[in-house]
Tab-separated table of C-alpha atoms in Angstrom:
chain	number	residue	atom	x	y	z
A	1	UNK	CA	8.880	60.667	19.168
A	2	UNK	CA	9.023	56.969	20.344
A	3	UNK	CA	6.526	55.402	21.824
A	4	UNK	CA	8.495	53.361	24.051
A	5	UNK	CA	10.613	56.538	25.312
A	6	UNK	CA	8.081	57.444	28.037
A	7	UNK	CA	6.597	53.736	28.700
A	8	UNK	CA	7.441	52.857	31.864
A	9	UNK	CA	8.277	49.050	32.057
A	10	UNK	CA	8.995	48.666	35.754
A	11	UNK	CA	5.319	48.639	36.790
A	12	UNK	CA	4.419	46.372	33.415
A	13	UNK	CA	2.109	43.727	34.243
A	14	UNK	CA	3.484	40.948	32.653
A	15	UNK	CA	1.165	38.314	33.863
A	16	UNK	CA	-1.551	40.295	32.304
A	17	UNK	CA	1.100	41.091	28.944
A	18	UNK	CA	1.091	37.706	28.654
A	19	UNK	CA	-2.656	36.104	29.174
A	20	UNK	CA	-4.020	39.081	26.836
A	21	UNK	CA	-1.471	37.674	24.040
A	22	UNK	CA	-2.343	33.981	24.896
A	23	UNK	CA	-6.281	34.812	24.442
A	24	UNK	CA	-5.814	36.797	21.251
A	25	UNK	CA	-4.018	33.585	19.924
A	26	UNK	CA	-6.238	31.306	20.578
A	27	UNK	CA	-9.554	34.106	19.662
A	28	UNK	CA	-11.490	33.264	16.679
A	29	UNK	CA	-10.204	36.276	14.632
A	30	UNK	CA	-7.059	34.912	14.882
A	31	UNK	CA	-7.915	31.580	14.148
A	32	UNK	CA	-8.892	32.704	10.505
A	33	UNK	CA	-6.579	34.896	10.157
A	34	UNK	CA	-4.339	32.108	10.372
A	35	UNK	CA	-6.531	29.768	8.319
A	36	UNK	CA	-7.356	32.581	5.427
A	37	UNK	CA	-3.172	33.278	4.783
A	38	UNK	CA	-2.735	29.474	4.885
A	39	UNK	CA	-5.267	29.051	2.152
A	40	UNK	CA	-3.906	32.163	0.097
A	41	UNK	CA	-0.605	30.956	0.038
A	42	UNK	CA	-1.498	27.230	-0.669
A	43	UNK	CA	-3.191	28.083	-3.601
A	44	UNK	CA	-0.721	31.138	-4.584
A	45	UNK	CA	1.885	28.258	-5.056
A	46	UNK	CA	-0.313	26.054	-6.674
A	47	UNK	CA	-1.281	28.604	-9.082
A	48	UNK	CA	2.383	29.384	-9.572
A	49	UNK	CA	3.386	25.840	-10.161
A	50	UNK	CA	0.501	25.102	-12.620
A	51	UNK	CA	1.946	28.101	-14.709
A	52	UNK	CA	5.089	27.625	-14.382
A	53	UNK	CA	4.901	23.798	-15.613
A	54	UNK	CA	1.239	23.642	-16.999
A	55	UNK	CA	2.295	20.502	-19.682
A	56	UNK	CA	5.590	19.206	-17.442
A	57	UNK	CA	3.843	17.723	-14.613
A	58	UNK	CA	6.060	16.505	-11.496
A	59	UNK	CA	6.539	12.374	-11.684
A	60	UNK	CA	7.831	10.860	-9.142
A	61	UNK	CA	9.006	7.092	-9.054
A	62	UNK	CA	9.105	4.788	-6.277
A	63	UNK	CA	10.100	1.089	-6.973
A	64	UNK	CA	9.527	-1.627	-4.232
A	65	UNK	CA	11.171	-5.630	-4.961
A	66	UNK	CA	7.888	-8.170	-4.586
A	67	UNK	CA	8.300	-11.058	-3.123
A	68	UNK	CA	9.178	-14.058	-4.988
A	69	UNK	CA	6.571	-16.169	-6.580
A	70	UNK	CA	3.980	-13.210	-7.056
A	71	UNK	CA	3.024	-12.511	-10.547
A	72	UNK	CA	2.102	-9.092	-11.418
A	73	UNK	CA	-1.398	-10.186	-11.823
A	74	UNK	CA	-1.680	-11.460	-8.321
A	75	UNK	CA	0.449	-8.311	-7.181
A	76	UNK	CA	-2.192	-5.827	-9.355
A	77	UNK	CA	-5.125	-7.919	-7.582
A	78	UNK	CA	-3.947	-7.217	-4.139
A	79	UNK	CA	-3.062	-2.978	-4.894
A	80	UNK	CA	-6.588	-3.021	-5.801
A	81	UNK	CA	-8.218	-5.112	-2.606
A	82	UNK	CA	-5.447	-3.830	0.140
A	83	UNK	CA	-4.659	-0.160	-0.949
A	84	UNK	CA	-7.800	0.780	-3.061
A	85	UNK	CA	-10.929	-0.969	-2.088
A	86	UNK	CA	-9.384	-1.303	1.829
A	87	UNK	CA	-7.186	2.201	1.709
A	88	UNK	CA	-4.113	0.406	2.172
A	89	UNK	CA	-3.753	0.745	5.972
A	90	UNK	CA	-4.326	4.500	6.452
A	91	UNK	CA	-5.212	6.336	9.539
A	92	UNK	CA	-7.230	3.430	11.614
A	93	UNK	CA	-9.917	5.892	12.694
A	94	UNK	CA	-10.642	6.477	9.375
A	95	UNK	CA	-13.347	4.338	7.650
A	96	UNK	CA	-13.008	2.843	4.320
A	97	UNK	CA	-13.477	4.248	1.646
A	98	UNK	CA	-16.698	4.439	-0.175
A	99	UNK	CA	-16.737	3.173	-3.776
A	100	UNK	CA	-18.872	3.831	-7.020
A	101	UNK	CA	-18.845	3.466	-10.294
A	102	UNK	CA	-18.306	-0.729	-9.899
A	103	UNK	CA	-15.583	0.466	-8.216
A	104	UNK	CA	-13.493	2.497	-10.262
A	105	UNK	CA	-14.404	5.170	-8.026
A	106	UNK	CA	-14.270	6.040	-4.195
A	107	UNK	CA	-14.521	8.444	-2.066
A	108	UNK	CA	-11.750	8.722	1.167
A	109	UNK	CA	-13.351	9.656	4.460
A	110	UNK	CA	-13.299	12.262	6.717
A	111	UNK	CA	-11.326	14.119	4.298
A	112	UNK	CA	-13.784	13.733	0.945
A	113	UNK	CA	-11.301	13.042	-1.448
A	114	UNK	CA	-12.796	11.449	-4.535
A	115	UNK	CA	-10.105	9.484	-7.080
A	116	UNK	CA	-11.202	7.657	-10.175
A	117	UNK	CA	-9.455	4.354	-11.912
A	118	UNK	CA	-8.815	5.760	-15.558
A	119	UNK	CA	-6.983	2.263	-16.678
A	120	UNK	CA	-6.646	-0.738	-15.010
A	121	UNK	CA	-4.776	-3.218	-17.326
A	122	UNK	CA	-4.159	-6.812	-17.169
A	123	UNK	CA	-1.317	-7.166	-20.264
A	124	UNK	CA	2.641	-7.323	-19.976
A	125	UNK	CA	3.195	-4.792	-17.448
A	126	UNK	CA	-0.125	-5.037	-15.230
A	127	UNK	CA	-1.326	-1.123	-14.245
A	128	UNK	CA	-3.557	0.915	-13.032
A	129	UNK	CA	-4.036	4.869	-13.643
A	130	UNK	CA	-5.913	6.635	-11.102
A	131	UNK	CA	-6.376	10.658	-9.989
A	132	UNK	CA	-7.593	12.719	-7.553
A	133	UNK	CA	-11.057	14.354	-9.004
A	134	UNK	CA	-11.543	17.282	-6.319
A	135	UNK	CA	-7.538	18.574	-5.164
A	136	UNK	CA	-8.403	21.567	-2.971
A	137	UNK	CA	-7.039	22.650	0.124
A	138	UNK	CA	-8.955	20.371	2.632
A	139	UNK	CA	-8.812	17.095	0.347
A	140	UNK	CA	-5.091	16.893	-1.571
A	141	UNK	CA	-3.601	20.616	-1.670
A	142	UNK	CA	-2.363	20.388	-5.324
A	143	UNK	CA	-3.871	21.395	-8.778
A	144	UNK	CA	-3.505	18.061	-10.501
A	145	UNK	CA	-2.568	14.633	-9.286
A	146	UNK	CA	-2.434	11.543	-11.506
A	147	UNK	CA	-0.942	8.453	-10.417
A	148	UNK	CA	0.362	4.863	-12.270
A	149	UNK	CA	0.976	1.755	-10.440
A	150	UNK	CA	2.756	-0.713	-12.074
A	151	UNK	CA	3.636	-4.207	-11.507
């Protein structure tokens, strides 16, 4: 009743075993195969996060020293021209990004990401708010991202 049992492996091709596997790989049908269960299970756990934690969003902290002598003002100044109106020294193939909205808004080439300034203050603690507009699978694979820089 096995398949195997009467399969006779001493006159197996492998060169061909092999080359037929290595072109199925790299076929089209299993290109998006491969692609389509990516995409399910990206947004499967998204979906699963979101209800799992729909009001308790993840926050993550990351604190950096500046240098001496720079005021927060002068720090918030250069986030803005270095990291969002220059993209802060990304990929170096990749273009600047594009800006709107007096630029409170911009759009990141190739991958079309679009992120909007909600707050940029100038009191005590010098901020800015920003978040991603369009999180999908080919721009930031999450279902919400907000983001607060503070100096």
């Amino acid at each position: 009743d096995n398949l195997l049992d009467d399969f006779d492996f001493r006159n197996l091709d492998y060169t061909e075993f092999y080359n037929t596997r290595i072109r199925y790989f790299f076929s089209k049908e299993a290109l998006w195969k491969a692609w389509t269960k990516f995409q399910l299970r990206t947004a499967t756990q998204n979906f699963k996060a979101y209800l799992e934690s729909p009001s308790n969003l993840v926050s993550i902290d990351h604190t950096e020293k500046m240098p001496m002598g720079v005021s927060p003002r002068q720090a918030l100044d250069a986030w803005y021209e270095y990291c969002w109106r220059g993209g802060g020294g990304g990929a170096t193939l990749s273009p600047p990004p594009i800006l709107f909205q007096n630029g409170r808004q911009r759009w990141i080439l190739p991958a079309l990401l679009e992120e909007e300034i909600l707050s940029l203050e100038y009191d005590e603690s010098c901020h800015v708010i920003y978040r991603v507009n369009n999180p999908n699978l080919l721009t930031y694979p999450v279902h919400y991202h907000q983001s607060k820089v503070q100096f």
